[in-house]
XYZ file of C-alpha atoms in Angstrom:
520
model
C -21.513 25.350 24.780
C -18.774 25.985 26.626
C -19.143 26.208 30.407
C -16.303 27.463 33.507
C -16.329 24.885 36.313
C -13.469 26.007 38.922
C -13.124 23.761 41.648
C -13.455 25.225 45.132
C -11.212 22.853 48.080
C -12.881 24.561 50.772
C -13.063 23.523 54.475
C -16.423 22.666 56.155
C -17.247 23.387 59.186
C -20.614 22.545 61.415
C -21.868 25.127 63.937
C -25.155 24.355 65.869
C -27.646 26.538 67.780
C -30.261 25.122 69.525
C -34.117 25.658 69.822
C -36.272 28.117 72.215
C -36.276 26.321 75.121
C -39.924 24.177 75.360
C -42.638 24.012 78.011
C -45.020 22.190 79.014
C -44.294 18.931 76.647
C -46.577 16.526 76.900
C -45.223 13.230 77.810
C -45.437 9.507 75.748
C -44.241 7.936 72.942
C -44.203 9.971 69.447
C -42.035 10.737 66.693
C -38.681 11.129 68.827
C -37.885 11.198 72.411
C -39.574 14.157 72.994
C -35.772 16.249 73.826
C -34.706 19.034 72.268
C -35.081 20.093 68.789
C -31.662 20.499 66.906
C -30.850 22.418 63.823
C -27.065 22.574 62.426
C -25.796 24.276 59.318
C -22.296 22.852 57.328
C -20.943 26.187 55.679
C -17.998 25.868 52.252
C -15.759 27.994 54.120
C -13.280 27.920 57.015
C -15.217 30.565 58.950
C -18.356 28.953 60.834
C -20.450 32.297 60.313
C -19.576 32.263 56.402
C -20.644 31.442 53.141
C -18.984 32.106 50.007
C -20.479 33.064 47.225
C -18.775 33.166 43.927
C -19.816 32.888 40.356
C -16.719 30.315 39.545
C -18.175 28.071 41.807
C -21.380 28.181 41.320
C -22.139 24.624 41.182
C -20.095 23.804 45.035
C -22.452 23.315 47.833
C -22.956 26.565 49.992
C -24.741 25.606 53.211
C -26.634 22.336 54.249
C -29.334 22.314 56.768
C -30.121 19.258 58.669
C -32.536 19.408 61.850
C -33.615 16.250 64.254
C -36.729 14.784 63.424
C -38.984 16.601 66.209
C -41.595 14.852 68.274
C -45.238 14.539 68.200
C -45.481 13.710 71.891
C -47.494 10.160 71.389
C -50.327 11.848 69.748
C -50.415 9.881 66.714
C -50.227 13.227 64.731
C -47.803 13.408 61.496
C -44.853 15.975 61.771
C -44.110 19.070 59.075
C -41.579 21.143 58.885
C -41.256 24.768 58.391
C -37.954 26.911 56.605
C -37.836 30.729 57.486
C -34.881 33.078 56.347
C -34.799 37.057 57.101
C -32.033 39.220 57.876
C -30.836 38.983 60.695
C -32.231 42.657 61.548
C -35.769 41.904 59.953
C -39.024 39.623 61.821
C -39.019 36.669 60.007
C -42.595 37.639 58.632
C -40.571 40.130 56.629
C -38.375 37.390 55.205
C -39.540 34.322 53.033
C -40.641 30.867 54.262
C -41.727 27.789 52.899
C -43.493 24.793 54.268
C -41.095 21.565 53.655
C -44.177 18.718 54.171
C -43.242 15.957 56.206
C -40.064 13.457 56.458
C -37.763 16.333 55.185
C -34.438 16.567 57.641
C -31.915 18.168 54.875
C -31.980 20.709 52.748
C -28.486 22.109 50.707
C -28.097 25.365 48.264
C -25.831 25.383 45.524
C -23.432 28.470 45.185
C -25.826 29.753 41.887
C -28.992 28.418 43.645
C -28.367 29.855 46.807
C -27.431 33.490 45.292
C -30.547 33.466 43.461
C -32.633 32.695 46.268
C -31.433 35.607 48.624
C -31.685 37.571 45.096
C -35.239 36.822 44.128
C -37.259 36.462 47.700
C -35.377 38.376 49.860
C -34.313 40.736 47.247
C -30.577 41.268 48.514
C -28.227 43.773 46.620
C -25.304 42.321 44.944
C -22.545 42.869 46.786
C -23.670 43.973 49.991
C -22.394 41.989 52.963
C -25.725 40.376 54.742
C -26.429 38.333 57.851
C -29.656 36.213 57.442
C -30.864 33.699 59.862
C -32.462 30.728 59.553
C -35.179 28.697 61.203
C -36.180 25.745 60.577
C -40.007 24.186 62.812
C -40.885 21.151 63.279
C -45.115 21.607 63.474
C -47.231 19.310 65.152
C -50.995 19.604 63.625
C -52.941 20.535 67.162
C -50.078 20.862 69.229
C -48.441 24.946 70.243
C -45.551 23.606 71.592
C -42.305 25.103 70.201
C -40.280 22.832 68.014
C -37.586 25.427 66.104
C -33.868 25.889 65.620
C -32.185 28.428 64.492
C -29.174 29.195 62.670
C -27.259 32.416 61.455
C -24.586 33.258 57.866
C -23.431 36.132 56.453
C -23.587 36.237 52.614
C -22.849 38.803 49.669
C -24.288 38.139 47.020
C -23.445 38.998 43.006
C -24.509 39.630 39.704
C -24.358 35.893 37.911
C -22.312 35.824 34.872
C -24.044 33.416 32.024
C -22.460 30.726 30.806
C -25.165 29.857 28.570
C -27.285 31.719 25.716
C -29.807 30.960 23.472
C -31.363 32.619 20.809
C -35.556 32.322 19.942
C -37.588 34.433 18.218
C -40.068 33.742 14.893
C -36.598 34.958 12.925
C -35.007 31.720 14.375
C -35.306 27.963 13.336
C -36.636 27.745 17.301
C -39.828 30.120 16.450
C -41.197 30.723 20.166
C -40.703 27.665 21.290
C -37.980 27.616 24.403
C -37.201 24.124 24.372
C -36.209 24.412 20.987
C -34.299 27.569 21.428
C -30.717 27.849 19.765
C -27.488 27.862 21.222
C -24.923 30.048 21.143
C -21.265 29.274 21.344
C -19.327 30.824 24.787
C -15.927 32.130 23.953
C -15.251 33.693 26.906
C -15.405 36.792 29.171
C -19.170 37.008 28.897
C -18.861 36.937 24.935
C -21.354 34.594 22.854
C -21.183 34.206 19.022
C -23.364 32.588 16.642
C -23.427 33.029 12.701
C -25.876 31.701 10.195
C -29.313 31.742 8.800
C -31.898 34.454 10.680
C -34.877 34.978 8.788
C -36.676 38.989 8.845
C -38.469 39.057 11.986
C -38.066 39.099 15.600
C -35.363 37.795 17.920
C -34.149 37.893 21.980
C -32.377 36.039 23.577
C -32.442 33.445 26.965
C -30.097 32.164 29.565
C -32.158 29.012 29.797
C -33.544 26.395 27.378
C -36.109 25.334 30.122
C -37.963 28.541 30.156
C -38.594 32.075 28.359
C -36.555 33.833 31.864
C -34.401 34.344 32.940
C -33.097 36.365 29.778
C -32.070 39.346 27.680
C -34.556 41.462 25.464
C -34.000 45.015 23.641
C -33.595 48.239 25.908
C -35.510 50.937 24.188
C -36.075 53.055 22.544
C -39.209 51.935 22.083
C -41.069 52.133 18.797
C -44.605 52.461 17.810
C -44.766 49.094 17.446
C -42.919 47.660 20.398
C -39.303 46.647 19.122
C -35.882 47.836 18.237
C -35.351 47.720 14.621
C -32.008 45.914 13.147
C -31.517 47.765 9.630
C -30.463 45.869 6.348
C -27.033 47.036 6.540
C -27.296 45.266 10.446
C -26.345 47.140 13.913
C -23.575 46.935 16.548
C -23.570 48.064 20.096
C -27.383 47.674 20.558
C -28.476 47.672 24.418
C -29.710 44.690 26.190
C -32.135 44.837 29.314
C -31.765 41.382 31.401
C -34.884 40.226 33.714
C -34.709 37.516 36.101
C -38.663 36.754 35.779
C -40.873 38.095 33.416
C -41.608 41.674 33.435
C -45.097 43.585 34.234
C -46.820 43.296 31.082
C -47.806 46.952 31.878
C -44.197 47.947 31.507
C -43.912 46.811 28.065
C -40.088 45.733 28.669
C -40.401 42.670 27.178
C -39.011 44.378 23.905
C -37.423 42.285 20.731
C -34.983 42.974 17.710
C -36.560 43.350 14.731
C -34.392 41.771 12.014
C -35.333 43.748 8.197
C -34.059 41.176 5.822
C -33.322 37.358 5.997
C -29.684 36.719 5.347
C -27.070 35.325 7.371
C -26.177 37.187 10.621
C -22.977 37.046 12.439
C -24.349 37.915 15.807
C -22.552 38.691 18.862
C -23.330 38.979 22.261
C -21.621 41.200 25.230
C -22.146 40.322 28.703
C -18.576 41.410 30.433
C -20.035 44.619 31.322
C -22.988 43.324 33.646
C -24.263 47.292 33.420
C -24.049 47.406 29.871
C -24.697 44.162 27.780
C -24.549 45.178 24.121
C -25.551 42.766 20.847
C -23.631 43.017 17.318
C -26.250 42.055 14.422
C -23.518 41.627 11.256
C -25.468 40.537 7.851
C -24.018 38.522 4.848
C -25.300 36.899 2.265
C -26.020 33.522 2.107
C -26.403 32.639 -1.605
C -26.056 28.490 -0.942
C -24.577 26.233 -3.439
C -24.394 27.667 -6.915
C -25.980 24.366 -8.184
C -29.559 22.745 -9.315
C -30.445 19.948 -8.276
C -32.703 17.557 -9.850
C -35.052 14.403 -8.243
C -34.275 11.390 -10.297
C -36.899 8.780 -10.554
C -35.435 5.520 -11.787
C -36.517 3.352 -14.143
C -36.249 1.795 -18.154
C -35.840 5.280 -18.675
C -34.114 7.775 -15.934
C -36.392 10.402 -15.091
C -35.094 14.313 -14.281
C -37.477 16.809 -11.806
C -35.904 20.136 -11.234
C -36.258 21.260 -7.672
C -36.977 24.665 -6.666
C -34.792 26.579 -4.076
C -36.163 27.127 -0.635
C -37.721 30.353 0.083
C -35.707 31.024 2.866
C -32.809 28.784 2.950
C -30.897 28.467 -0.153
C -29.393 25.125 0.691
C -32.575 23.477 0.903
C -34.471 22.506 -2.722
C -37.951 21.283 -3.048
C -40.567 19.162 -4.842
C -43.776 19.274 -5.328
C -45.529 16.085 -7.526
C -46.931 12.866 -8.710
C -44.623 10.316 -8.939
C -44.987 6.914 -10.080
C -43.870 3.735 -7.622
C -40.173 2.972 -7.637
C -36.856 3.902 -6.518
C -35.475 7.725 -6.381
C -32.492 9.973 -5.962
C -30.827 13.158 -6.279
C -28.167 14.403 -8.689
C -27.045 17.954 -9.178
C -26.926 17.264 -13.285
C -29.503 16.699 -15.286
C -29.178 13.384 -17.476
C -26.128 11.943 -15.648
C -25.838 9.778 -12.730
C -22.922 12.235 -11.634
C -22.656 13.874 -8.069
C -25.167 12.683 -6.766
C -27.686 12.774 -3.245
C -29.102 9.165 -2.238
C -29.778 7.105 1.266
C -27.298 5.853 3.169
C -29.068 2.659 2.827
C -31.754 1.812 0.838
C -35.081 2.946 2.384
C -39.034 1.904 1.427
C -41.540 4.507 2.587
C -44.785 3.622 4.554
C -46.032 7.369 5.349
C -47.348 5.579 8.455
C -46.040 8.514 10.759
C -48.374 10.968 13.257
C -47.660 13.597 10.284
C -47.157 11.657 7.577
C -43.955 12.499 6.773
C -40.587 10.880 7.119
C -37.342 12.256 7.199
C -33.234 10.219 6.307
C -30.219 11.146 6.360
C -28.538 11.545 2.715
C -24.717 11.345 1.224
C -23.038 12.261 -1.620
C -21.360 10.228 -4.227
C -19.952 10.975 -6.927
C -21.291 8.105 -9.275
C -22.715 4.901 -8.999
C -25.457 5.169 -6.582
C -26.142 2.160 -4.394
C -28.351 2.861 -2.498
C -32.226 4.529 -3.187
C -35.103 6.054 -1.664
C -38.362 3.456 -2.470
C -42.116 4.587 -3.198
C -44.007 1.648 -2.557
C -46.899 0.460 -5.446
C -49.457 1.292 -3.260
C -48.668 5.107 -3.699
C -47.734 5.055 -6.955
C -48.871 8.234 -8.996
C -49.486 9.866 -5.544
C -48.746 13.554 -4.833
C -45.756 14.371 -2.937
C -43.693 17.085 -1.294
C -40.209 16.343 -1.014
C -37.445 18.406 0.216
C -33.274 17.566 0.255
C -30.950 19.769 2.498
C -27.830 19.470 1.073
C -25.997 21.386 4.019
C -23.147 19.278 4.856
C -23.644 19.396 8.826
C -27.795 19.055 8.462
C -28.082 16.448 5.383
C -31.375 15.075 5.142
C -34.245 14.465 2.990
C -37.814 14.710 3.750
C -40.863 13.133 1.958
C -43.990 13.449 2.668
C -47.260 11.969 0.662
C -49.093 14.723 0.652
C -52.955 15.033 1.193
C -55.782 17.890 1.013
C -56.990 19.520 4.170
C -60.131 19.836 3.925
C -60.588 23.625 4.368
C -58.310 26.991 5.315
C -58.565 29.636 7.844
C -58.637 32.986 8.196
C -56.511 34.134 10.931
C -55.909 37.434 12.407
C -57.498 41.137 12.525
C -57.871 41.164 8.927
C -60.320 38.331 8.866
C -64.238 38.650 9.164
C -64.392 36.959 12.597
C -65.344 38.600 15.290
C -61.840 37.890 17.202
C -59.700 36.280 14.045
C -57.049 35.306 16.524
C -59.157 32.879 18.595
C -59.236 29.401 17.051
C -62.596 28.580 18.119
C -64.256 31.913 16.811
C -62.686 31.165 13.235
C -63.036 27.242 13.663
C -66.415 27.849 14.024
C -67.435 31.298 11.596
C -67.905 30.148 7.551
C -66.653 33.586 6.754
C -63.251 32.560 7.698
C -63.380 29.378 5.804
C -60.923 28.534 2.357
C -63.180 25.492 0.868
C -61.730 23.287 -2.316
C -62.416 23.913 -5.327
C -64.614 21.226 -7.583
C -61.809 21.094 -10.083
C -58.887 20.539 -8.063
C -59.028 19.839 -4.256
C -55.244 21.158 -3.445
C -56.886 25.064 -4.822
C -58.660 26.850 -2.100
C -60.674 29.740 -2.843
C -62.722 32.814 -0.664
C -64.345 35.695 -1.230
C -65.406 38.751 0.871
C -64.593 41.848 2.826
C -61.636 41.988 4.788
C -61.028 44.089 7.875
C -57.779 46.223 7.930
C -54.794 44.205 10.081
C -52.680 41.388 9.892
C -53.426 37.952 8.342
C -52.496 34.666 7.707
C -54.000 30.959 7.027
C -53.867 28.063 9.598
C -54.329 25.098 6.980
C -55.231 22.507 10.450
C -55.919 24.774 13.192
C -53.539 23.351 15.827
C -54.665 24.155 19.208
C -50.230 24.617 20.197
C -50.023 26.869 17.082
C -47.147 24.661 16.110
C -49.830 23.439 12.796
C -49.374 24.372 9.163
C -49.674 27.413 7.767
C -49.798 29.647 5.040
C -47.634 32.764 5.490
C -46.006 35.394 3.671
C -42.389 35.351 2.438
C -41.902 38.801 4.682
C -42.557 39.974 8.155
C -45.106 42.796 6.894
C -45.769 42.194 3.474
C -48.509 44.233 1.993
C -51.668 42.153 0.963
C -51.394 43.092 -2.618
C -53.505 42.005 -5.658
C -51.576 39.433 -8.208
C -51.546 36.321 -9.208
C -49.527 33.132 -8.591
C -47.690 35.028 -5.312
C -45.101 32.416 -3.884
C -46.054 31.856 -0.153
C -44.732 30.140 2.978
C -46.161 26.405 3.609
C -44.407 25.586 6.843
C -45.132 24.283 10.702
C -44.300 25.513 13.625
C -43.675 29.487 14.708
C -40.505 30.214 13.272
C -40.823 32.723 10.081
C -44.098 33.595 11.272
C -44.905 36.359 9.136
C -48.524 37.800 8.136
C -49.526 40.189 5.560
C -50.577 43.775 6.140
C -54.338 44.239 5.046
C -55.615 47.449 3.835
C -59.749 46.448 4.628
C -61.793 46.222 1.341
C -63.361 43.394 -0.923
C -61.237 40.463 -1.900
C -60.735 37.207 -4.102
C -58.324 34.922 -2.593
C -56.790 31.810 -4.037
C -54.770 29.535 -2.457
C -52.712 26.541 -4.143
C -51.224 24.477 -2.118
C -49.668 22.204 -4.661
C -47.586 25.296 -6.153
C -47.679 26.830 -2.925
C -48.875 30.570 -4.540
C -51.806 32.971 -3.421
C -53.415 34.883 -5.989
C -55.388 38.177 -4.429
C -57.848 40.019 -6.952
């Protein structure tokens, strides 16, 4: 990400006012002498009564505070302080304040953080010219004495331009997770780009990794079900709202793009025009590498696994399988030892993780591999899902010796609970439950009446939703009968899709070693 830091050489200048004058002190030792309380304020600029504010440098000091520590006239009693800003036309009771706790003397604002304080709790209009003033207590617990200074600048605020944007949504590798929310590149004059993988399903976007706000979400219309659509054929000058804290859930603002189809995307963001942020949503296909590639197990005799494509992303290829003990690799023909995937050193599993999984990075060779993945005896003829990404900038394989859960859930309207999107109502309620069959412990079966809604299966029932699940390949899908339908086994939030359930009586089957539903 790329960021604007202008340096501001800016004269400071100090400029004191002192406090109401006090009566009545009482006299002995304390905290200070017991003289007058002093408050000063350094300003960036040249002018004593001034503070610049300016988006190119928002990261320069504004205005430091400092007061004198105050007295608590021999009492004994510990010392607070108090910060109050209004305008300068306003009570202070109109204005915000905050209560510092004790042994606090300084307090500085940033350029940006200073901005966005007069902008979110005193609620000042960008670019209006403002005079606030400041003051700053020293409070002695029992004592009404007056211990305050205060201090006046003049301000105008502005509209922050972002210099950072993220994208999350459940059509992103992110899902709803913030921290996890990805970047897009700055290229200038308010413009972000990104291109890649989106998946159909929902998307906005943030200014912040920290947090879901500040950010940008879809400006209306709004649609019956509470997002702007993105067609197939993809969209261009779509309208962006931007909220500096979440908005009233009454409002319903908190609107997302709706993606159709999972493709690539070259997306662009807009923000030059502070009134009028726009989004470009720009499909393409993403076919991955015209290729197979094939798990080798090595041995007396070389053995050759195709691998399936990913559902989603076409440069990823699975496995799901017994395989005996030994060394493995990955080739893209079948019987040769010809371009091939292996470690970049060799590697022996121990499936001793918190998930039991374990991911490496990979390379390619072109022959004569020297290096191998290792299955230890101790899982030999054990059932596995394995998974190479043969993107050249996110290389990696994943293994993972995989075990039974020992039952599904129902989640969502559709199910029979009587809220199928509380955890601890399905968790608890049979009806919901997918139990193992006696033949085969990896094929989960269920059979009932199903309320109309949305559905999917929670294979572990992760209290931070960020478990396994079973999901369909498409936002939407219709909960149709047929057998051996490919689903989604992933973690996490991203492609968080559900089926569409028309209520009625139902046979469900659910493998997990083919990954495929089968609805009667």
């Amino acid at each position: 990400m790329k960021t604007r830091i202008i340096s501001l050489m800016a004269a400071a200048l100090c400029f004191t006012l002192l406090s109401c004058e006090k009566t009545e002190e009482p006299q002995g030792g304390g905290n200070t002498t017991g003289g007058k309380f002093e408050v000063t304020a350094t300003t960036n600029t040249s002018d004593a009564t001034v503070v610049d504010l300016n988006d190119e440098n928002s990261d320069e000091t504004a205005i430091t505070f400092k007061w004198s520590t105050g007295s608590n006239f021999g009492t004994g009693n510990a010392i607070t302080y108090k910060f109050e800003i209004a305008p300068e036309d306003k009570e202070y009771s109109e204005g915000y304040s905050e209560d510092l706790g004790r042994s606090i003397y300084e307090r500085s604002f940033t350029v940006s953080s200073l901005n966005t304080y007069l902008r979110t709790n005193l609620l000042a209009m960008d670019g209006a010219e403002v005079t606030y003033k400041v003051r700053i207590s020293a409070v002695v617990a029992g004592s009404d004495v007056d211990q305050s200074g205060e201090v006046k600048f003049t301000a105008t605020t502005y509209e922050p331009v972002v210099h950072e944007l993220y994208m999350i949504g459940d059509a992103t590798t992110a899902g709803w997770t913030a921290t996890a929310a990805v970047a897009m590149e700055y290229a200038g004059d308010g413009v972000f780009t990104w291109s890649g993988l989106l998946n159909s399903g929902s998307v906005k976007f943030l200014s912040t990794n920290k947090d879901y706000w500040p950010g940008y979400v879809a400006k209306g219309p709004v649609s019956a079900e509470d997002y702007v659509a993105v067609p197939a054929d993809g969209a261009k000058g779509l309208a962006l709202q931007y909220f500096e804290k979440e908005p009233p859930k009454e409002d319903n603002a908190d609107l997302k793009f709706r993606l159709a189809k999972t493709c690539g995307y070259n997306v662009t963001v807009n923000l030059s025009d502070a009134e009028n942020p726009t989004v470009d949503f720009e499909p393409y296909e993403i076919t991955g590498p015209d290729m197979d590639v094939y798990l080798i197990t090595m041995g007396e005799t070389n053995e050759y696994h195709l691998m399936s494509k990913d559902a989603l992303n076409p440069s990823i290829y699975r496995y799901n399988g017994n395989l005996p003990a030994g060394n493995f690799i990955f080739g893209q023909d079948e019987n040769s030892l010809t371009n091939l995937y292996t470690a970049v050193e060799n590697y022996e599993f121990t499936f001793e993780t918190s998930t039991g999984q374990e991911s490496t990075p990979i390379q390619f060779v072109g022959s004569n591999p020297e290096y191998f993945w290792t299955i230890p005896q101790s899982f030999d003829g054990k059932f596995f899902k394995i998974s190479i990404n043969t993107d050249s900038d996110n290389g990696q394989m994943t293994a993972w010796q995989f075990e039974p859960y020992e039952k599904l859930y129902m989640m969502g309207e559709a199910s029979p609970a009587s809220n199928g999107w509380d955890m601890g109502v399905v968790q608890g309620d049979p009806n919901c439950w997918l139990m193992p069959t006696d033949e085969d412990p990896y094929v989960y079966t269920w059979e009932g009446t199903l309320n109309s809604g949305e559905l999917k299966f929670s294979c572990d029932l992760q209290s931070d939703w960020n478990g396994y699940w079973v999901r369909a390949t498409e936002s939407g899908m219709a909960f149709t009968t047929g057998a051996d339908q490919p689903v989604l086994f992933n973690a996490g939030s991203s492609s968080d899709y559900k089926w569409q359930v028309t209520g009625g009586s139902y046979k469900i089957t659910i493998d997990l070693k083919a990954e495929t539903i089968t609805i009667e």
